[in-house]
Structures are given as C-alpha cells and as structure tokens.
Amino acid sequence: MDTFMTVRSYGRNCREANRLARESLLECEDLISTTKENSLIYMLNEEPEKGVKTGVEICGLVDFSIKMAERTYGALNPVLFPVTRAWGFTSGNFRIPDEQEIEELLKLVDYRNIKIEPAEDSAEKAEFRISMKAGMMMDLGAVGKGFAGDRVLKMLSLAGIESAIIDLGGNIQVLGNKPDGSPWTVGVKNPWGGEPVCGIKVSDCAVVTSGGYERFFEGEDGRRYIHIFDGRTGCPVENDLVAVTAVCASGLYADSLSTALFVMGSEKAVSFWRENRDFDFVIIKKDAAVLYTAGLKGKIFFTAGTPAAVCVE
Ligand code: ADP
Ligand code: MG
C-alpha cells in the first residue's frame, strides 16, 4: 500500500497475534492492490467486462464503495483510476493531461456501471462476479487501509488481544483501551509541521486522515496537484481544505468519509455531517481554521499553538 504500517498489541498472545496481523495485511494487498500483478483488482482492471469471481468479503467492500459513492453524490468514486493513472499518480511519472483527454476519461468513471451478480457456476459457495464496462478501472485506494485495519483488529481480537493500536500510513485504529484501562490519545497532525493540532481520546475507534499535504506533485505551472481527485472535473481537488480527519468505530467507514469529505470541501462536509451524525470529524482549512463536530466534545483537546477551533453543532 506504499506506506509504513505499525501494529502494536498488548497481552499474552501478542507475538502470535502480530504475526497473524502481518499476514492479514499482506493478503489485503493481494486482493485490492491496483499495481500488484495478479491481485484481484488488477485482474478485474485487465478484463473488466469478463470480471472476476470473489467471495462475500470483497463483494461487500465493493458494494459499500458503490453505496458511499451514491450517498456522497460521487465525492467518493471507486472507479476514478483511469483519471488518476493518466495524471501519473500510480507510476510517479506525473503529467497534466489536456482537457480533451480528461473529457474522454471521464466517460469511464460512472460507478453505476459496476455490476455484482451471483457467480453462475458456484451455486454451493457464496461467490459473486464483479464486472464493469470496457475501459473502466477500479481503485479501492480510498477505502483500502480502513478495510485492512478492520480486518487486522478482528484478527487481533480473535487471537485474544484486548488492547492494540495500529497505524496504517496515517490511518489510526485502536482496539479497546490502553493496557492501563484508560482511553488512547490519538493526535491529529499539523499539516504545516510541529506539534499536533489536537489530541482525541478514544477507545475501539478509527481516526483516519486524508490530506493534500503529503502526496502531491508540482506542475510546470507552479501549481500543486494532490492525489485526491474530483470525479466531476477529472482534476485533483482544489478547495478550502488541507486535511480531514474522520472519527468513528469502523475503519472502513472512516476511511471512505475522510476522502469524501475532503472532496466536498468544508460547507458540504458540514451539511453531510448534519444529515448523518453517525461519525465525527476534525477539519483543517487552508486558512488554518479548525472545525470539529459536537460528538468530540469532552474527548478532544487542543494544543497551545492551535487557533480557536469552532465546534459544529
Ligand atoms: P491516503 O491514501 O493518502 O490515506 P485517501 O484515503 O484519501 O488517502 O485515499 C486516496 C486514494 O484514493 C488516492 O491515492 C487514489 O488512489 C484514490 N482516490 C483519489 N480520489 C478519489 C475519490 N474522489 N474517490 C475515491 N478514491 C479516490
Ligand atoms: Mg480514505
């Protein structure tokens, strides 16, 4: 997943638990990597019309991504890969495609053209076929680490671990409380460096950040192009946000939200929260203003250098 990952678990069986966690993470890569040859998603993208056969776990993940795409009006879009690839975000050979090229590629990013149906020849097993229209390509990068995190925590739990903290490239997920019984404290990075912007006290929770400040390239025009895209324009997102941290029990939900809210910008993100209220967020705007949702009251504390934060009710 092109990042560093740390799993730290506490308890008697922690060595064995960590070994299982590692295995589980490597398995995720074999399933959902877009770049690893012969991963399930790689195969799907090679022959989208023929599709791939898979079990309930990955079908559930794809189905979840489609539902989130619908709920967020396409802010989250699991089939933006033709576009992000053209900009060079998979290869590192960055370039700015011209308008005509983008217009052509945008014909391939309609998530309503993903099909999930029972696999014809496997009546016994719960297997499904995922397929798409010709030329479409899936990329579960916006939800993959959250999915992997939930999987790892389940694995640790089954191995008898009651206290753990994992960091999957900035996706923080905690199991239970700290070994001393008190909640974990997770910091939210300051995009401009230095002390964290705030700390949040959590147990059994995911704290997932999406930002435009770590993965980007600078164009010849001097502008900064980030790795999170707007599916309506086919271009990297440019709005009033620097980072969004989503906080809720499910790593998968938090990961999908951090990306979707980032694409929405602050106003739409606030409306989305008001309509749903099944998660919390911390938003950092380009003007350094900080917004957080009411559910975090009593759990969130700010460090000295943070400008006055506004609580969204
Ligand atoms: P990170 O991977 O940096 O933690 P995200 O969870 O926000 O950040 O996922 C960003 C990745 O998701 C991108 O690298 C790209 O592969 C993919 N992506 C970019 N824009 C979108 C989008 N609007 N919807 C879904 N996936 C996206
Ligand atoms: Mg995400």
CSV table of C-alpha atoms and ligand atoms in Angstrom, one decimal:
chain,number,residue,atom,x,y,z
A,1,MET,CA,0.0,0.0,0.0
A,2,ASP,CA,3.0,2.2,-0.5
A,3,THR,CA,3.3,3.3,3.2
A,4,PHE,CA,4.7,2.3,6.6
A,5,MET,CA,2.5,0.3,8.9
A,6,THR,CA,2.8,-0.4,12.6
A,7,VAL,CA,0.8,-2.9,14.7
A,8,ARG,CA,1.3,-2.8,18.4
A,9,SER,CA,-0.7,-5.2,20.5
A,10,TYR,CA,-0.6,-5.9,24.3
A,11,GLY,CA,-1.3,-9.1,26.1
A,12,ARG,CA,-0.1,-12.6,26.5
A,13,ASN,CA,-0.5,-13.8,22.9
A,14,CYS,CA,0.8,-10.6,21.2
A,15,ARG,CA,3.6,-12.1,19.2
A,16,GLU,CA,1.4,-14.6,17.5
A,17,ALA,CA,-1.3,-12.0,17.1
A,18,ASN,CA,1.1,-9.6,15.4
A,19,ARG,CA,2.2,-12.4,13.0
A,20,LEU,CA,-1.4,-13.0,12.0
A,21,ALA,CA,-2.0,-9.3,11.6
A,22,ARG,CA,1.0,-9.1,9.3
A,23,GLU,CA,-0.3,-12.0,7.2
A,24,SER,CA,-3.7,-10.4,7.0
A,25,LEU,CA,-2.2,-7.1,5.7
A,26,LEU,CA,-0.2,-8.9,3.0
A,27,GLU,CA,-3.4,-10.7,2.0
A,28,CYS,CA,-5.2,-7.4,1.6
A,29,GLU,CA,-2.5,-6.3,-0.8
A,30,ASP,CA,-3.1,-9.4,-2.9
A,31,LEU,CA,-6.8,-8.6,-3.1
A,32,ILE,CA,-7.1,-4.9,-3.7
A,33,SER,CA,-3.8,-3.5,-5.0
A,34,THR,CA,-4.1,-1.8,-8.3
A,35,THR,CA,-0.5,-2.2,-9.2
A,36,LYS,CA,0.4,-5.6,-7.9
A,37,GLU,CA,0.2,-8.0,-10.9
A,38,ASN,CA,-2.4,-10.7,-10.4
A,39,SER,CA,-4.1,-9.1,-7.4
A,40,LEU,CA,-7.9,-9.5,-7.7
A,41,ILE,CA,-8.5,-5.8,-8.6
A,42,TYR,CA,-5.6,-5.9,-11.1
A,43,MET,CA,-7.2,-8.8,-12.8
A,44,LEU,CA,-10.6,-7.0,-12.8
A,45,ASN,CA,-9.0,-4.0,-14.4
A,46,GLU,CA,-7.3,-6.2,-17.1
A,47,GLU,CA,-10.6,-7.7,-18.2
A,48,PRO,CA,-13.4,-5.5,-16.8
A,49,GLU,CA,-16.2,-7.0,-18.9
A,50,LYS,CA,-15.3,-10.6,-18.1
A,51,GLY,CA,-14.8,-9.6,-14.5
A,52,VAL,CA,-13.5,-11.6,-11.5
A,53,LYS,CA,-15.1,-14.1,-9.2
A,54,THR,CA,-14.8,-13.5,-5.4
A,55,GLY,CA,-16.4,-14.1,-2.1
A,56,VAL,CA,-18.5,-12.0,0.2
A,57,GLU,CA,-15.7,-10.0,1.8
A,58,ILE,CA,-14.5,-8.2,-1.4
A,59,CYS,CA,-18.1,-8.0,-2.7
A,60,GLY,CA,-19.1,-6.3,0.5
A,61,LEU,CA,-16.2,-3.9,0.1
A,62,VAL,CA,-17.1,-3.0,-3.5
A,63,ASP,CA,-20.8,-2.8,-2.6
A,64,PHE,CA,-20.0,-0.5,0.3
A,65,SER,CA,-17.9,1.7,-2.0
A,66,ILE,CA,-20.8,2.0,-4.5
A,67,LYS,CA,-23.3,2.9,-1.7
A,68,MET,CA,-20.9,5.5,-0.4
A,69,ALA,CA,-20.5,6.9,-3.9
A,70,GLU,CA,-24.3,7.2,-4.1
A,71,ARG,CA,-24.6,8.8,-0.6
A,72,THR,CA,-21.9,11.3,-1.3
A,73,TYR,CA,-23.1,12.1,-4.9
A,74,GLY,CA,-19.8,10.8,-6.3
A,75,ALA,CA,-17.4,12.6,-4.0
A,76,LEU,CA,-16.2,9.1,-3.2
A,77,ASN,CA,-15.7,7.3,-6.5
A,78,PRO,CA,-14.2,3.8,-6.6
A,79,VAL,CA,-13.6,3.9,-10.4
A,80,LEU,CA,-11.5,7.1,-10.9
A,81,PHE,CA,-8.5,5.1,-11.7
A,82,PRO,CA,-8.4,5.8,-15.5
A,83,VAL,CA,-8.2,9.5,-14.5
A,84,THR,CA,-5.6,9.3,-11.6
A,85,ARG,CA,-3.5,7.0,-13.7
A,86,ALA,CA,-3.4,9.4,-16.6
A,87,TRP,CA,-2.1,12.1,-14.2
A,88,GLY,CA,0.7,9.7,-13.3
A,89,PHE,CA,-0.3,9.0,-9.7
A,90,THR,CA,0.4,5.3,-9.9
A,91,SER,CA,3.7,5.4,-11.8
A,92,GLY,CA,5.1,8.6,-10.4
A,93,ASN,CA,5.5,9.9,-13.9
A,94,PHE,CA,3.4,13.0,-13.2
A,95,ARG,CA,1.8,15.0,-16.1
A,96,ILE,CA,-1.1,17.3,-16.7
A,97,PRO,CA,-3.5,15.7,-19.3
A,98,ASP,CA,-5.2,18.2,-21.7
A,99,GLU,CA,-8.9,18.9,-21.5
A,100,GLN,CA,-9.8,16.6,-24.4
A,101,GLU,CA,-8.0,13.6,-22.8
A,102,ILE,CA,-9.8,14.3,-19.4
A,103,GLU,CA,-13.1,14.6,-21.1
A,104,GLU,CA,-12.6,11.1,-22.8
A,105,LEU,CA,-11.5,9.5,-19.5
A,106,LEU,CA,-14.5,10.9,-17.6
A,107,LYS,CA,-16.7,8.7,-19.8
A,108,LEU,CA,-15.2,5.7,-17.9
A,109,VAL,CA,-15.8,6.8,-14.3
A,110,ASP,CA,-19.5,6.1,-13.8
A,111,TYR,CA,-19.7,3.9,-10.8
A,112,ARG,CA,-23.3,2.8,-11.8
A,113,ASN,CA,-21.6,0.7,-14.4
A,114,ILE,CA,-20.1,-1.7,-11.8
A,115,LYS,CA,-22.0,-5.0,-11.7
A,116,ILE,CA,-22.1,-7.5,-8.9
A,117,GLU,CA,-24.0,-10.7,-9.5
A,118,PRO,CA,-24.0,-14.3,-8.2
A,119,ALA,CA,-21.3,-16.3,-10.0
A,120,GLU,CA,-23.1,-18.7,-12.4
A,121,ASP,CA,-21.0,-21.8,-11.7
A,122,SER,CA,-20.7,-21.8,-7.9
A,123,ALA,CA,-24.1,-22.5,-6.5
A,124,GLU,CA,-22.6,-24.1,-3.5
A,125,LYS,CA,-20.3,-21.4,-2.4
A,126,ALA,CA,-21.3,-17.8,-1.8
A,127,GLU,CA,-19.4,-16.4,-4.8
A,128,PHE,CA,-20.0,-13.4,-6.9
A,129,ARG,CA,-18.8,-11.9,-10.2
A,130,ILE,CA,-17.8,-8.3,-10.2
A,131,SER,CA,-17.6,-6.8,-13.7
A,132,MET,CA,-17.6,-3.3,-15.3
A,133,LYS,CA,-17.9,-1.7,-18.7
A,134,ALA,CA,-14.9,-1.9,-21.1
A,135,GLY,CA,-12.2,0.5,-20.3
A,136,MET,CA,-13.3,1.1,-16.6
A,137,MET,CA,-10.8,0.6,-13.8
A,138,MET,CA,-11.4,0.2,-10.1
A,139,ASP,CA,-9.2,1.7,-7.4
A,140,LEU,CA,-10.1,1.0,-3.8
A,141,GLY,CA,-7.2,3.2,-2.5
A,142,ALA,CA,-9.6,5.5,-0.6
A,143,VAL,CA,-11.0,2.7,1.5
A,144,GLY,CA,-8.3,0.0,1.4
A,145,LYS,CA,-6.4,0.9,4.5
A,146,GLY,CA,-9.7,1.2,6.5
A,147,PHE,CA,-10.8,-2.2,5.3
A,148,ALA,CA,-7.4,-3.6,6.1
A,149,GLY,CA,-7.5,-2.0,9.6
A,150,ASP,CA,-10.8,-3.5,10.4
A,151,ARG,CA,-9.6,-6.9,9.2
A,152,VAL,CA,-6.4,-6.7,11.4
A,153,LEU,CA,-8.3,-5.6,14.5
A,154,LYS,CA,-10.7,-8.5,14.0
A,155,MET,CA,-7.7,-10.9,13.7
A,156,LEU,CA,-6.1,-9.5,16.9
A,157,SER,CA,-9.4,-9.8,18.7
A,158,LEU,CA,-9.8,-13.4,17.7
A,159,ALA,CA,-6.2,-14.1,18.9
A,160,GLY,CA,-7.4,-12.9,22.3
A,161,ILE,CA,-5.9,-9.4,22.2
A,162,GLU,CA,-8.0,-6.8,24.0
A,163,SER,CA,-5.7,-3.8,23.7
A,164,ALA,CA,-3.9,-2.7,20.5
A,165,ILE,CA,-3.1,0.3,18.3
A,166,ILE,CA,-2.4,0.2,14.6
A,167,ASP,CA,-1.1,2.9,12.3
A,168,LEU,CA,-1.6,2.1,8.6
A,169,GLY,CA,0.1,5.0,7.0
A,170,GLY,CA,-1.8,7.7,9.0
A,171,ASN,CA,-5.0,5.6,9.5
A,172,ILE,CA,-5.0,5.1,13.2
A,173,GLN,CA,-7.3,2.4,14.7
A,174,VAL,CA,-7.4,1.3,18.3
A,175,LEU,CA,-8.8,-1.8,19.9
A,176,GLY,CA,-10.2,-1.4,23.4
A,177,ASN,CA,-8.3,0.9,25.8
A,178,LYS,CA,-4.7,1.3,26.7
A,179,PRO,CA,-3.3,-1.6,28.8
A,180,ASP,CA,-3.8,0.6,31.9
A,181,GLY,CA,-7.6,0.8,31.1
A,182,SER,CA,-7.6,4.5,30.1
A,183,PRO,CA,-8.6,5.6,26.6
A,184,TRP,CA,-6.0,6.0,23.8
A,185,THR,CA,-4.9,9.5,22.8
A,186,VAL,CA,-4.6,10.0,19.1
A,187,GLY,CA,-3.0,13.2,17.7
A,188,VAL,CA,-4.1,15.0,14.6
A,189,LYS,CA,-1.0,16.0,12.6
A,190,ASN,CA,-0.4,19.7,11.9
A,191,PRO,CA,-0.2,19.9,8.1
A,192,TRP,CA,2.4,22.7,8.5
A,193,GLY,CA,4.6,20.7,10.9
A,194,GLY,CA,5.3,21.0,14.6
A,195,GLU,CA,3.1,19.9,17.4
A,196,PRO,CA,-0.2,18.1,16.6
A,197,VAL,CA,-3.2,20.3,16.2
A,198,CYS,CA,-5.2,18.4,18.7
A,199,GLY,CA,-5.5,15.1,20.6
A,200,ILE,CA,-8.6,12.9,20.7
A,201,LYS,CA,-9.3,10.4,23.5
A,202,VAL,CA,-10.8,7.2,22.0
A,203,SER,CA,-11.4,3.5,22.6
A,204,ASP,CA,-12.5,1.0,19.9
A,205,CYS,CA,-12.3,3.6,17.3
A,206,ALA,CA,-10.8,4.7,14.0
A,207,VAL,CA,-9.2,8.1,13.4
A,208,VAL,CA,-8.5,8.5,9.7
A,209,THR,CA,-7.0,11.5,8.0
A,210,SER,CA,-7.0,12.4,4.3
A,211,GLY,CA,-5.0,15.4,3.3
A,212,GLY,CA,-3.5,17.2,0.3
A,213,TYR,CA,-0.2,17.9,2.1
A,214,GLU,CA,1.7,14.7,1.8
A,215,ARG,CA,1.1,13.2,-1.7
A,216,PHE,CA,1.2,15.7,-4.5
A,217,PHE,CA,3.4,17.0,-7.3
A,218,GLU,CA,4.2,20.4,-8.5
A,219,GLY,CA,3.3,21.2,-12.1
A,220,GLU,CA,5.4,23.2,-14.5
A,221,ASP,CA,2.8,25.9,-14.0
A,222,GLY,CA,3.9,26.0,-10.3
A,223,ARG,CA,0.6,24.7,-9.0
A,224,ARG,CA,0.3,21.9,-6.6
A,225,TYR,CA,-1.6,18.8,-7.7
A,226,ILE,CA,-2.7,16.4,-5.0
A,227,HIS,CA,-3.6,12.7,-5.1
A,228,ILE,CA,-7.3,13.1,-4.2
A,229,PHE,CA,-9.5,13.8,-7.3
A,230,ASP,CA,-12.8,15.4,-8.0
A,231,GLY,CA,-14.7,12.9,-10.3
A,232,ARG,CA,-16.7,15.7,-11.8
A,233,THR,CA,-13.7,17.6,-13.2
A,234,GLY,CA,-11.2,14.8,-13.5
A,235,CYS,CA,-8.7,17.0,-11.8
A,236,PRO,CA,-7.1,17.0,-8.3
A,237,VAL,CA,-9.3,18.6,-5.7
A,238,GLU,CA,-8.7,22.3,-5.1
A,239,ASN,CA,-10.9,23.7,-2.3
A,240,ASP,CA,-10.7,25.3,1.1
A,241,LEU,CA,-9.3,22.2,2.9
A,242,VAL,CA,-5.9,21.0,3.9
A,243,ALA,CA,-6.9,17.9,5.8
A,244,VAL,CA,-10.0,16.0,7.1
A,245,THR,CA,-9.9,13.5,10.0
A,246,ALA,CA,-12.9,11.2,10.3
A,247,VAL,CA,-13.6,9.6,13.6
A,248,CYS,CA,-16.0,6.6,14.1
A,249,ALA,CA,-16.0,2.9,15.1
A,250,SER,CA,-15.5,1.4,11.6
A,251,GLY,CA,-12.1,1.9,9.9
A,252,LEU,CA,-13.8,1.3,6.5
A,253,TYR,CA,-16.4,4.0,7.1
A,254,ALA,CA,-13.9,6.5,8.5
A,255,ASP,CA,-11.6,6.0,5.5
A,256,SER,CA,-14.3,6.5,3.0
A,257,LEU,CA,-15.5,9.6,4.8
A,258,SER,CA,-12.1,11.2,5.2
A,259,THR,CA,-11.7,11.1,1.4
A,260,ALA,CA,-15.3,12.0,0.5
A,261,LEU,CA,-15.5,14.9,3.0
A,262,PHE,CA,-12.1,16.2,1.7
A,263,VAL,CA,-13.6,16.2,-1.9
A,264,MET,CA,-16.7,18.0,-0.7
A,265,GLY,CA,-15.0,21.0,0.9
A,266,SER,CA,-16.0,22.4,4.3
A,267,GLU,CA,-19.5,23.6,3.6
A,268,LYS,CA,-20.8,20.4,2.1
A,269,ALA,CA,-18.9,18.3,4.7
A,270,VAL,CA,-20.7,20.2,7.5
A,271,SER,CA,-24.1,19.6,5.8
A,272,PHE,CA,-23.3,15.9,5.2
A,273,TRP,CA,-22.4,15.6,8.9
A,274,ARG,CA,-25.6,17.3,10.0
A,275,GLU,CA,-27.7,15.0,7.8
A,276,ASN,CA,-26.0,11.8,9.1
A,277,ARG,CA,-24.4,12.3,12.5
A,278,ASP,CA,-23.0,8.8,12.6
A,279,PHE,CA,-19.4,9.9,12.7
A,280,ASP,CA,-17.3,12.9,13.8
A,281,PHE,CA,-14.7,14.9,12.1
A,282,VAL,CA,-11.9,17.4,12.5
A,283,ILE,CA,-11.3,19.7,9.5
A,284,ILE,CA,-8.3,21.9,8.9
A,285,LYS,CA,-8.8,24.6,6.4
A,286,LYS,CA,-6.2,26.3,4.3
A,287,ASP,CA,-6.6,29.5,6.4
A,288,ALA,CA,-5.6,27.3,9.4
A,289,ALA,CA,-9.1,27.4,10.9
A,290,VAL,CA,-10.1,24.2,12.6
A,291,LEU,CA,-13.7,22.8,12.7
A,292,TYR,CA,-14.8,19.8,14.8
A,293,THR,CA,-18.1,18.1,15.4
A,294,ALA,CA,-20.1,18.2,18.6
A,295,GLY,CA,-19.7,14.5,19.2
A,296,LEU,CA,-16.0,15.1,20.1
A,297,LYS,CA,-16.8,17.4,23.0
A,298,GLY,CA,-15.1,16.2,26.1
A,299,LYS,CA,-12.8,13.9,24.1
A,300,ILE,CA,-10.8,16.5,22.0
A,301,PHE,CA,-8.2,18.9,23.4
A,302,PHE,CA,-6.2,21.5,21.6
A,303,THR,CA,-2.5,22.3,21.8
A,304,ALA,CA,-1.3,25.7,22.6
A,305,GLY,CA,-0.4,26.8,19.0
A,306,THR,CA,-3.9,25.9,17.5
A,307,PRO,CA,-6.0,28.9,16.6
A,308,ALA,CA,-9.5,28.9,18.1
A,309,ALA,CA,-11.4,25.8,16.9
A,310,VAL,CA,-15.1,26.0,16.1
A,311,CYS,CA,-17.5,23.3,17.2
A,312,VAL,CA,-20.1,22.4,14.6
A,313,GLU,CA,-23.4,21.6,16.2
B,1,ADP,P1,-4.4,8.2,1.6
B,1,ADP,O1,-4.3,7.0,0.7
B,1,ADP,O2,-3.4,9.2,1.4
B,1,ADP,O3,-4.5,7.8,3.1
B,1,ADP,P2,-7.2,8.5,1.0
B,1,ADP,O4,-7.8,7.5,1.9
B,1,ADP,O5,-7.9,9.8,0.9
B,1,ADP,O6,-5.7,8.9,1.3
B,1,ADP,O7,-7.2,7.8,-0.5
B,1,ADP,C1,-6.7,8.5,-1.6
B,1,ADP,C2,-6.5,7.5,-2.7
B,1,ADP,O8,-7.8,7.1,-3.2
B,1,ADP,C3,-5.8,8.1,-3.9
B,1,ADP,O9,-4.4,7.8,-3.8
B,1,ADP,C4,-6.5,7.4,-5.1
B,1,ADP,O10,-5.9,6.1,-5.3
B,1,ADP,C5,-7.9,7.2,-4.6
B,1,ADP,N1,-8.8,8.4,-4.9
B,1,ADP,C6,-8.4,9.7,-5.3
B,1,ADP,N2,-9.5,10.4,-5.3
B,1,ADP,C7,-10.6,9.6,-5.0
B,1,ADP,C8,-12.0,9.8,-4.9
B,1,ADP,N3,-12.6,11.0,-5.1
B,1,ADP,N4,-12.8,8.8,-4.6
B,1,ADP,C9,-12.2,7.6,-4.3
B,1,ADP,N5,-10.9,7.3,-4.4
B,1,ADP,C10,-10.1,8.3,-4.8
B,2,MG,MG,-9.8,7.5,2.6
